[in-house]
Tab-separated table of C-alpha atoms and ligand atoms in Angstrom:
chain	number	residue	atom	x	y	z
A	7	MET	CA	-7.468	19.664	25.204
A	8	SER	CA	-10.876	20.724	26.052
A	9	GLU	CA	-12.255	21.579	22.410
A	10	LYS	CA	-14.378	18.844	21.330
A	11	ARG	CA	-13.097	16.879	18.155
A	12	ARG	CA	-15.345	15.951	15.438
A	13	ALA	CA	-15.775	12.235	14.152
A	14	VAL	CA	-16.784	10.558	11.099
A	15	ALA	CA	-17.265	7.273	11.253
A	16	ILE	CA	-17.287	5.201	8.109
A	17	ASP	CA	-18.122	1.403	7.864
A	18	GLY	CA	-18.926	-1.020	5.237
A	19	PRO	CA	-17.505	-3.897	3.302
A	20	SER	CA	-14.444	-4.003	1.694
A	21	GLY	CA	-13.912	-3.009	-1.820
A	22	ALA	CA	-16.602	-0.324	-1.270
A	23	GLY	CA	-13.882	2.057	-1.872
A	24	LYS	CA	-14.253	3.653	1.779
A	25	SER	CA	-10.271	4.235	2.274
A	26	THR	CA	-9.641	6.162	-1.064
A	27	LEU	CA	-13.054	8.061	-0.611
A	28	ALA	CA	-12.664	8.881	3.132
A	29	ARG	CA	-8.774	9.828	2.366
A	30	ALA	CA	-9.692	12.110	-0.140
A	31	VAL	CA	-12.586	13.693	1.583
A	32	ALA	CA	-10.619	14.111	4.948
A	33	LYS	CA	-7.894	15.804	2.995
A	34	ALA	CA	-10.431	18.357	1.563
A	35	LEU	CA	-11.949	18.804	5.053
A	36	GLY	CA	-8.829	18.934	6.851
A	37	PHE	CA	-9.337	16.047	9.313
A	38	ARG	CA	-7.187	13.147	9.586
A	39	TYR	CA	-7.970	9.833	7.743
A	40	VAL	CA	-7.769	6.808	10.169
A	41	ASP	CA	-7.879	3.392	8.169
A	42	THR	CA	-8.913	0.829	10.964
A	43	GLY	CA	-8.300	-2.033	8.593
A	44	ALA	CA	-4.546	-1.321	8.503
A	45	ILE	CA	-4.286	-2.324	12.217
A	46	TYR	CA	-6.066	-5.577	11.837
A	47	ARG	CA	-4.050	-6.089	8.682
A	48	THR	CA	-0.846	-5.325	10.963
A	49	VAL	CA	-1.866	-8.428	13.241
A	50	GLY	CA	-2.563	-10.705	10.708
A	51	CYS	CA	0.563	-9.694	9.293
A	52	ALA	CA	2.317	-10.804	12.499
A	53	ALA	CA	0.307	-13.972	12.684
A	54	LYS	CA	1.815	-14.816	9.097
A	55	ARG	CA	5.208	-14.249	9.846
A	56	ARG	CA	5.093	-16.496	12.835
A	57	GLY	CA	3.285	-19.338	10.896
A	58	LEU	CA	0.463	-19.072	13.379
A	59	ASP	CA	-3.227	-20.557	12.078
A	60	PRO	CA	-5.170	-16.916	12.282
A	61	ALA	CA	-8.360	-18.844	13.588
A	62	ASP	CA	-6.738	-19.861	16.421
A	63	ALA	CA	-7.937	-17.870	19.203
A	64	ASN	CA	-5.632	-19.090	21.902
A	65	ALA	CA	-2.356	-18.685	19.914
A	66	ILE	CA	-3.306	-15.254	18.685
A	67	GLU	CA	-4.525	-14.353	22.097
A	68	ALA	CA	-0.734	-15.363	23.130
A	69	LEU	CA	1.003	-13.360	20.387
A	70	LEU	CA	-0.848	-10.157	21.254
A	71	GLY	CA	1.275	-9.932	24.408
A	72	GLU	CA	4.549	-9.664	22.320
A	73	LEU	CA	2.984	-7.109	19.946
A	74	LYS	CA	3.641	-3.638	19.925
A	75	VAL	CA	1.153	-2.216	16.943
A	76	GLU	CA	1.792	1.742	16.691
A	77	MET	CA	0.099	4.098	14.042
A	78	THR	CA	1.878	7.097	12.778
A	79	TYR	CA	1.812	9.872	9.915
A	80	ASP	CA	4.360	11.072	7.587
A	81	ALA	CA	4.905	15.008	6.536
A	82	GLU	CA	2.626	14.073	3.646
A	83	GLY	CA	-0.244	13.082	6.294
A	84	LEU	CA	-0.008	9.251	4.748
A	85	GLN	CA	-0.672	6.594	7.962
A	86	HIS	CA	1.996	4.299	8.728
A	87	MET	CA	1.865	1.204	10.414
A	88	LEU	CA	4.849	0.022	12.737
A	89	LEU	CA	5.020	-3.424	13.773
A	90	ASN	CA	7.372	-3.678	16.897
A	91	GLY	CA	9.001	-0.942	15.314
A	92	GLU	CA	9.381	-2.035	11.801
A	93	ASP	CA	7.434	-0.122	9.217
A	94	VAL	CA	4.978	-2.746	7.432
A	95	THR	CA	2.445	-0.416	5.794
A	96	GLY	CA	3.540	-2.109	2.363
A	97	GLU	CA	3.399	-5.748	3.732
A	98	ILE	CA	0.024	-5.576	4.891
A	99	ARG	CA	-1.479	-4.612	1.345
A	100	LEU	CA	-0.180	-7.970	0.169
A	101	PRO	CA	-3.392	-9.938	-1.043
A	102	GLU	CA	-3.008	-12.847	1.077
A	103	ILE	CA	-2.714	-10.534	4.380
A	104	SER	CA	-6.507	-10.059	3.602
A	105	LEU	CA	-7.749	-13.284	4.896
A	106	TYR	CA	-5.405	-12.977	7.917
A	107	ALA	CA	-6.813	-9.797	8.866
A	108	SER	CA	-10.380	-11.247	8.514
A	109	ARG	CA	-9.618	-14.096	10.567
A	110	VAL	CA	-7.677	-12.612	13.451
A	111	SER	CA	-10.323	-9.571	13.606
A	112	ALA	CA	-13.003	-12.256	14.692
A	113	ILE	CA	-11.194	-12.777	17.779
A	114	PRO	CA	-12.871	-10.611	20.768
A	115	ALA	CA	-8.928	-10.260	22.252
A	116	VAL	CA	-7.783	-8.654	19.000
A	117	ARG	CA	-10.744	-5.939	19.063
A	118	ALA	CA	-10.317	-5.418	22.747
A	119	PHE	CA	-6.390	-4.689	22.413
A	120	LEU	CA	-6.990	-2.581	19.387
A	121	LEU	CA	-9.781	-0.406	20.780
A	122	GLU	CA	-7.835	1.906	22.689
A	123	MET	CA	-5.441	2.989	20.192
A	124	GLN	CA	-8.487	3.927	17.688
A	125	ARG	CA	-10.235	5.833	20.370
A	126	GLU	CA	-7.462	8.037	21.386
A	127	MET	CA	-7.120	8.889	17.863
A	128	ALA	CA	-10.333	10.487	17.807
A	129	ARG	CA	-9.700	12.121	21.118
A	130	ARG	CA	-6.711	13.770	19.545
A	131	TYR	CA	-7.725	14.916	16.128
A	132	ASP	CA	-10.659	15.796	13.896
A	133	VAL	CA	-11.031	12.185	12.394
A	134	ILE	CA	-12.419	10.553	9.246
A	135	MET	CA	-12.074	6.572	10.675
A	136	ASP	CA	-13.129	3.755	8.440
A	137	GLY	CA	-13.524	0.438	9.258
A	138	ARG	CA	-16.515	-2.159	10.136
A	139	ASP	CA	-17.451	-1.168	13.765
A	140	ILE	CA	-16.831	2.567	13.838
A	141	GLY	CA	-20.208	3.773	14.394
A	142	THR	CA	-21.545	0.611	16.464
A	143	VAL	CA	-18.470	0.000	18.705
A	144	VAL	CA	-15.696	2.135	18.607
A	145	LEU	CA	-17.206	5.968	18.155
A	146	PRO	CA	-20.949	5.286	18.999
A	147	GLN	CA	-20.656	9.144	19.748
A	148	ALA	CA	-19.595	10.056	16.318
A	149	ASP	CA	-21.327	13.048	14.640
A	150	VAL	CA	-21.451	11.511	11.445
A	151	LYS	CA	-22.054	7.828	10.805
A	152	ILE	CA	-22.197	6.261	7.084
A	153	PHE	CA	-22.619	2.925	5.938
A	154	LEU	CA	-20.637	2.967	2.685
A	155	THR	CA	-21.541	-0.101	0.436
A	156	ALA	CA	-21.711	-1.135	-3.391
A	157	SER	CA	-22.457	-4.538	-4.909
A	158	PRO	CA	-20.175	-7.525	-4.499
A	159	GLU	CA	-19.784	-7.737	-8.527
A	160	ASP	CA	-18.716	-3.912	-8.631
A	161	ARG	CA	-16.597	-4.235	-5.535
A	162	ALA	CA	-14.820	-7.356	-7.217
A	163	ARG	CA	-14.368	-5.718	-10.385
A	164	ARG	CA	-12.827	-2.551	-9.045
A	165	ARG	CA	-10.588	-4.884	-7.178
A	166	TYR	CA	-9.653	-6.416	-10.331
A	167	LEU	CA	-8.796	-3.513	-12.073
A	168	GLU	CA	-6.716	-2.034	-9.322
A	169	LEU	CA	-4.584	-5.296	-9.151
A	170	GLN	CA	-4.433	-5.268	-13.007
A	171	GLU	CA	-3.205	-1.648	-12.553
A	172	ARG	CA	-0.440	-2.823	-9.981
A	173	GLY	CA	0.786	-5.669	-12.225
A	174	THR	CA	-0.366	-8.368	-10.049
A	175	PRO	CA	-3.395	-9.554	-12.089
A	176	GLN	CA	-5.725	-11.993	-10.635
A	177	ASP	CA	-8.831	-13.708	-11.778
A	178	TYR	CA	-12.067	-12.141	-11.553
A	179	ASP	CA	-14.278	-14.881	-10.316
A	180	GLN	CA	-11.641	-15.889	-7.719
A	181	LEU	CA	-11.952	-12.080	-6.441
A	182	LEU	CA	-15.499	-12.186	-6.398
A	183	ALA	CA	-15.594	-15.472	-4.637
A	184	GLU	CA	-12.929	-13.979	-1.876
A	185	THR	CA	-15.505	-10.825	-1.645
A	186	ARG	CA	-18.185	-12.642	-0.773
A	187	GLU	CA	-16.099	-14.952	1.490
A	188	ARG	CA	-14.708	-11.760	3.663
A	189	ASP	CA	-18.326	-10.435	3.471
A	190	TYR	CA	-19.721	-13.555	5.262
A	191	ASN	CA	-16.464	-13.749	7.833
A	192	ASP	CA	-17.034	-9.629	8.503
A	193	SER	CA	-20.812	-9.803	8.950
A	194	HIS	CA	-21.160	-13.409	10.731
A	195	ARG	CA	-18.670	-12.951	13.506
A	196	SER	CA	-20.172	-12.747	17.092
A	197	SER	CA	-17.621	-10.259	17.851
A	198	SER	CA	-18.578	-6.693	16.245
A	199	PRO	CA	-20.254	-8.171	13.197
A	200	LEU	CA	-20.367	-5.772	9.980
A	201	ARG	CA	-23.410	-3.964	10.185
A	202	PRO	CA	-24.818	-0.307	10.055
A	203	ALA	CA	-25.416	1.722	13.400
A	204	ALA	CA	-28.933	2.721	13.379
A	205	ASP	CA	-28.485	6.052	12.899
A	206	ALA	CA	-26.019	5.642	9.925
A	207	VAL	CA	-26.676	7.240	6.573
A	208	LEU	CA	-26.832	4.356	4.076
A	209	LEU	CA	-24.721	5.338	0.880
A	210	ASP	CA	-24.582	2.738	-2.258
A	211	THR	CA	-21.846	3.691	-4.716
A	212	THR	CA	-22.615	0.842	-7.334
A	213	GLY	CA	-22.276	2.056	-10.969
A	214	ASN	CA	-20.754	5.602	-9.464
A	215	THR	CA	-17.679	7.240	-10.536
A	216	PHE	CA	-15.018	7.926	-7.961
A	217	ALA	CA	-15.730	11.657	-8.685
A	218	GLN	CA	-19.690	10.894	-8.061
A	219	SER	CA	-18.548	8.944	-5.109
A	220	CYS	CA	-16.321	11.501	-3.599
A	221	ALA	CA	-19.154	14.579	-4.106
A	222	LEU	CA	-21.876	12.401	-2.311
A	223	LEU	CA	-19.464	11.704	0.817
A	224	ARG	CA	-18.527	14.872	1.023
A	225	GLN	CA	-21.879	16.723	0.778
A	226	THR	CA	-23.148	14.079	3.133
A	227	ILE	CA	-20.601	14.833	5.646
A	228	GLU	CA	-20.860	18.597	5.010
A	229	GLU	CA	-24.707	18.758	5.708
A	230	ARG	CA	-24.098	16.931	9.008
A	231	LEU	CA	-21.162	18.664	10.068
A	232	ASP	CA	-21.776	22.190	9.393
A	233	VAL	CA	-18.046	22.571	8.012
B	304	LIG	O1	-10.723	-2.815	5.506
B	304	LIG	P1	-9.592	-3.689	5.292
B	304	LIG	O2	-9.874	-4.706	4.224
B	304	LIG	O3	-8.242	-3.409	5.376
B	304	LIG	O4	-9.682	-4.623	6.520
B	304	LIG	C1	-8.991	-5.738	6.813
B	304	LIG	C2	-9.790	-6.469	7.800
B	304	LIG	O5	-9.908	-6.225	8.813
B	304	LIG	C3	-11.352	-7.371	7.359
B	304	LIG	O6	-11.450	-8.330	7.201
B	304	LIG	C4	-12.161	-6.782	8.233
B	304	LIG	C5	-11.147	-6.150	9.801
B	304	LIG	N1	-11.832	-5.315	10.368
B	304	LIG	C6	-12.445	-5.232	11.317
B	304	LIG	O7	-13.055	-6.224	11.748
B	304	LIG	N2	-13.016	-3.917	11.914
B	304	LIG	C7	-12.734	-2.745	11.544
B	304	LIG	N3	-13.003	-1.912	12.033
B	304	LIG	C8	-11.682	-2.683	10.390
B	304	LIG	C9	-11.317	-3.904	9.469
């Protein structure tokens, strides 16, 4: 495969709408959408199932030796996560997995374990990949880098509405506190902290409708990719 693949890296804090927006724009452009948070969630899910403390680096490192984490795509192009052959795509979305994912993602061995899998996707396909360190660490040569963000209040409010719609409502103040806690964890860890790449375009979606953010993201990518 000699043809050069194109890559769009989207980083930003949780709840900024990265995955919904990236998925929609990837579909419109015919790119593969790669949700890297899902792979950290899969490791978090494995830790929870074993009853491990997700902050215990030694225990988590030992666990990695027993894990097979795979990413597959179904006929509709939706990403599925397999944990030792079992489809855990639904389970990793449970709210309690979020903090497990955040904790295990701070462990350097976990990041190293998952790095090659992410790069391999970009070698094989034109990708829009979202995460926290895609533009800075995983794909530093990406054709377009975007840092997508919104205020913590806006992000907590979106999450509140999403959970309400799903029939699993949660208290807004608690969601806001969790959003802030995850922001802090993700941007203060020593291994690949969340930060914009020096050459990233900053997009702030605070107050935008989904359609407005989607148009903004698509335009930002198209202008730079020449698609
Ligand atoms: O995007 P998300 O909420 O599904 O991500 C789950 C956790 O994984 C989040 O706490 C940050 C972490 N993560 C990361 O450290 N690096 C990535 N590239 C993607 C996610």
